[in-house]
Short mmCIF file of C-alpha atoms in Angstrom, two decimals:
data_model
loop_
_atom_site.label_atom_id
_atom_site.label_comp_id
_atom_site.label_asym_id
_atom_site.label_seq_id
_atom_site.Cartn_x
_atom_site.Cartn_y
_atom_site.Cartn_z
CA UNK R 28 23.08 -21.12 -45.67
CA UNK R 29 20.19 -22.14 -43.05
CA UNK R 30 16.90 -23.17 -44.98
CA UNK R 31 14.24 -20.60 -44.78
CA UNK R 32 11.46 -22.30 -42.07
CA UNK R 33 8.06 -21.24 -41.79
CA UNK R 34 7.75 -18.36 -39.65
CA UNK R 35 4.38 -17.23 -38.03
CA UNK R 36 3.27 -13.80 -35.91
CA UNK R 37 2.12 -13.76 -32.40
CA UNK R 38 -1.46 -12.42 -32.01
CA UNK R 39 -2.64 -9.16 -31.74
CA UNK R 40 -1.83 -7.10 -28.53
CA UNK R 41 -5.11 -4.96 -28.81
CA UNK R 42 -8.34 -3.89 -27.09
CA UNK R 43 -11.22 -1.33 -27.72
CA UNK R 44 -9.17 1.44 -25.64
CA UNK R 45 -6.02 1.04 -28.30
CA UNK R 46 -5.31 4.42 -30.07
CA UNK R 47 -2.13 3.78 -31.49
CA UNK R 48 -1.81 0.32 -33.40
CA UNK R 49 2.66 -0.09 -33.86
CA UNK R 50 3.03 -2.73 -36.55
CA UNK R 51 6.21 -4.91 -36.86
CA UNK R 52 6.84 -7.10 -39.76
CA UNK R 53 7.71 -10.77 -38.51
CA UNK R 54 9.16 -11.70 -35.22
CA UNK R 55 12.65 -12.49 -35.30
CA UNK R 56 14.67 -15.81 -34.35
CA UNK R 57 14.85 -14.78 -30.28
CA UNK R 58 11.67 -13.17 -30.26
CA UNK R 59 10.03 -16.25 -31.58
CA UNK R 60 11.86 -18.41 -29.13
CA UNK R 61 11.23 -16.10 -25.92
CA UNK R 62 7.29 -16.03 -27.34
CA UNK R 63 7.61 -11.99 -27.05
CA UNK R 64 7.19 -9.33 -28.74
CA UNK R 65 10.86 -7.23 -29.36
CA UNK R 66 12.27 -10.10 -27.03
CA UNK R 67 16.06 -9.74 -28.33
CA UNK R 68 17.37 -7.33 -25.76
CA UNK R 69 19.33 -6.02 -28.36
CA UNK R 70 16.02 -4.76 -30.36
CA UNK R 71 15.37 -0.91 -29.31
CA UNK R 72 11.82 -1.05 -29.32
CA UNK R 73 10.78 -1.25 -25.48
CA UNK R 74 13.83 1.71 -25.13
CA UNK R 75 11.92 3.90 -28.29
CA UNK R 76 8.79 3.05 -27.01
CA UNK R 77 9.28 4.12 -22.94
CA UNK R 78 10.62 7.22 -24.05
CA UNK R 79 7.68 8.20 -26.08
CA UNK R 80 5.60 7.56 -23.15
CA UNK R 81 7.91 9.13 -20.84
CA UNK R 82 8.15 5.86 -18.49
CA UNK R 83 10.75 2.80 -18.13
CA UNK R 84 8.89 0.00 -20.14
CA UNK R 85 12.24 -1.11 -20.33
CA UNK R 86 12.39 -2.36 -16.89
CA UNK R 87 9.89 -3.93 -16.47
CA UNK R 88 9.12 -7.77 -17.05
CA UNK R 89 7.26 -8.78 -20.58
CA UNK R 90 3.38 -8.77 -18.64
CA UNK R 91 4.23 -5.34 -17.23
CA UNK R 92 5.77 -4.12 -20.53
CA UNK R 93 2.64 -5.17 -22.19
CA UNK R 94 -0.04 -4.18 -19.48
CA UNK R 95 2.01 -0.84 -20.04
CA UNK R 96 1.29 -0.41 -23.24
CA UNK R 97 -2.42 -0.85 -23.05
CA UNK R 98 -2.66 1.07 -20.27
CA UNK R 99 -1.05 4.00 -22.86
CA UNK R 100 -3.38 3.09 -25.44
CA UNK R 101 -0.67 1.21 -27.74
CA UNK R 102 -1.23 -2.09 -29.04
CA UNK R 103 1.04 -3.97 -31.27
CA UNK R 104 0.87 -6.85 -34.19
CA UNK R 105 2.62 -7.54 -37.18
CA UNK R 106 1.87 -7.53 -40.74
CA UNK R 107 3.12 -11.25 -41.80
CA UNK R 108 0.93 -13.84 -40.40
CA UNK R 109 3.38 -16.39 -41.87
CA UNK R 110 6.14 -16.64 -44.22
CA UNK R 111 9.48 -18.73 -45.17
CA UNK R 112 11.98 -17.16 -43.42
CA UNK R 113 15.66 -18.38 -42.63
CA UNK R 114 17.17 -15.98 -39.89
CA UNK R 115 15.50 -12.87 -38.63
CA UNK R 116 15.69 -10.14 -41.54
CA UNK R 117 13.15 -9.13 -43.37
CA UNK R 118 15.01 -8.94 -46.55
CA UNK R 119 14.87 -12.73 -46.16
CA UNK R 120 10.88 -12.65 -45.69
CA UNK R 121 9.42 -14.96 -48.48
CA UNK R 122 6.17 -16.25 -49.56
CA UNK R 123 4.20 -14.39 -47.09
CA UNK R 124 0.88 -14.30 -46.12
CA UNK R 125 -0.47 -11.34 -44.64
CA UNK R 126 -2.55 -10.76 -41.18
CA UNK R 127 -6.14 -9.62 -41.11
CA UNK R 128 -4.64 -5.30 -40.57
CA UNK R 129 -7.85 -4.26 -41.92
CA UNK R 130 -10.23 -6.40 -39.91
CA UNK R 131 -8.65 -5.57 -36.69
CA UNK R 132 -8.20 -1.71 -37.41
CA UNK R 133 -11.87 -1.77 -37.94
CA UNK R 134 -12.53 -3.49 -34.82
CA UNK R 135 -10.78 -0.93 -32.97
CA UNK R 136 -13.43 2.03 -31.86
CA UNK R 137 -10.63 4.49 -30.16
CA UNK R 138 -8.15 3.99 -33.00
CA UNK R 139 -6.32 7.30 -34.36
CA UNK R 140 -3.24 6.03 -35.42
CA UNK R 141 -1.17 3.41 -37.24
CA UNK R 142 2.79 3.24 -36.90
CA UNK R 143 4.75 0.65 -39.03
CA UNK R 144 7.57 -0.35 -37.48
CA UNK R 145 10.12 -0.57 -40.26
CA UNK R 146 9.80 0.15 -44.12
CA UNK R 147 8.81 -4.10 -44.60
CA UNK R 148 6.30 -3.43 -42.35
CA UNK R 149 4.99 -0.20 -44.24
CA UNK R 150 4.99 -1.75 -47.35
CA UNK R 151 3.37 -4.66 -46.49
CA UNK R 152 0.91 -2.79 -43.90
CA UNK R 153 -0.16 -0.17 -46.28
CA UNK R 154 -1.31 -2.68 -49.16
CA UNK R 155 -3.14 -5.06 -46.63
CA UNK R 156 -4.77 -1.97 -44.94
CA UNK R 157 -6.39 -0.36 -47.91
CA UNK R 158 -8.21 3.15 -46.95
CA UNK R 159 -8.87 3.90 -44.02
CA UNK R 160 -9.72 6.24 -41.41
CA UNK R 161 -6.56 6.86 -39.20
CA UNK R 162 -3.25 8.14 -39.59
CA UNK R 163 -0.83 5.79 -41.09
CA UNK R 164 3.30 6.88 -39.72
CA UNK R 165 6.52 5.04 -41.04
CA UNK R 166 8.51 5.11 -38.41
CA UNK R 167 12.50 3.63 -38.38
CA UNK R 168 12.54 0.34 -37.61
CA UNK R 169 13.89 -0.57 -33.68
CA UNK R 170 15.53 -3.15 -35.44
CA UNK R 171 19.41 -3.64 -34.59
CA UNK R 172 20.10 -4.16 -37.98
CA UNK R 173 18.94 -0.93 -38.84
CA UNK R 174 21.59 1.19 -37.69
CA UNK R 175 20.40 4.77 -37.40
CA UNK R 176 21.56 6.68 -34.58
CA UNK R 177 19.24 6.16 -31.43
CA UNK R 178 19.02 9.54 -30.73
CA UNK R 179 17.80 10.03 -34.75
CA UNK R 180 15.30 7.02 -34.28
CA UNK R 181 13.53 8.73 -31.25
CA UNK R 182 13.08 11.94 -33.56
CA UNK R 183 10.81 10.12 -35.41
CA UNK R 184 9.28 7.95 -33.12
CA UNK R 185 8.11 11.18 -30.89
CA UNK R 186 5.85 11.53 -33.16
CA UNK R 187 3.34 9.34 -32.13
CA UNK R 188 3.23 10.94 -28.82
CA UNK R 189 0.07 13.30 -29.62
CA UNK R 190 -1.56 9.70 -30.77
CA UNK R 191 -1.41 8.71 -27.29
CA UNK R 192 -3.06 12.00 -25.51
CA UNK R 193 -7.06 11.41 -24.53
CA UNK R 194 -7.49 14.34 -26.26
CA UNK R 195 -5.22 14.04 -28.59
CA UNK R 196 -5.83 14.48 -32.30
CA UNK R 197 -9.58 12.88 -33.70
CA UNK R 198 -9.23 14.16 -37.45
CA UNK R 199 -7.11 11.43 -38.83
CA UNK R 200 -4.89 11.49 -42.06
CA UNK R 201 -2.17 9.77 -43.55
CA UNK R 202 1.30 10.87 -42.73
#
């Protein structure tokens, strides 16, 4: 069994034009060693994520990808600034300590929404983030381990699409 290193986040991905803030849990093995975000190609989060915004994220390198996103509105982050970790699940996720959610949610001014990407990340997300005043969305995690159906994954994540819209929905709740 590998020993369970010390795993931290990348920062946030975030500015004051971010509506929709997607939350991960912890980066996983390949991600951490590319230095990206979703950087195991086998991860369907740029694929989920370019067809809620109707373009091909997917294509593009990891600056585009990323300047795409902001340009949408989306940032991203994860809930676990650090934990013990051996592999990439997060059932393994142990003795974690939790990023500042709260702090940069509040920093935010065009914020409406907050996605978790995964049910770790939900749990996690939801205690660190408290109350607050934008719609929080569980979404299935992009996650190759989680094996749901593609098709059945973009079901759900469409539903951050009228998040994304300039004039999209102001009166926030928790969904």
């Amino acid at each position: 069994m590998t020993e369970a290193a010390i795993k931290s986040s990348f920062a946030p991905v975030a500015d004051g034009g971010t509506r929709l803030l997607i939350l991960g849990s912890l980066p996983g093995e390949m991600s951490l060693r590319r230095g990206q975000y979703y950087g195991n190609p086998l991860n369907q989060f740029w694929k989920l994520i370019g067809a809620v915004l109707a373009a091909d994220v997917e294509a593009l390198d990891y600056e585009g990808r990323l300047a795409a996103l902001k340009a949408a509105g989306v940032g991203l982050w994860d809930v676990v600034r650090s934990a013990r970790r051996a592999g990439s699940l997060d059932g393994a996720i142990r003795d974690h300590q939790p990023n500042a959610l709260a702090e940069l949610a509040s920093s935010l001014p065009a914020l409406r929404a907050i996605a978790f990407n995964g049910g770790k990340a939900s749990v996690i997300g939801r205690r660190e983030l408290g109350a607050g005043d934008w719609a929080l969305l569980d979404l299935p995690s992009s996650s190759p381990a989680h094996t749901m159906r593609f098709e059945a994954k973009l079901a759900q994540w469409r539903r951050l699409q009228p998040f994304l819209a300039p004039d999209g929905p102001q009166t926030r709740s928790r969904a």
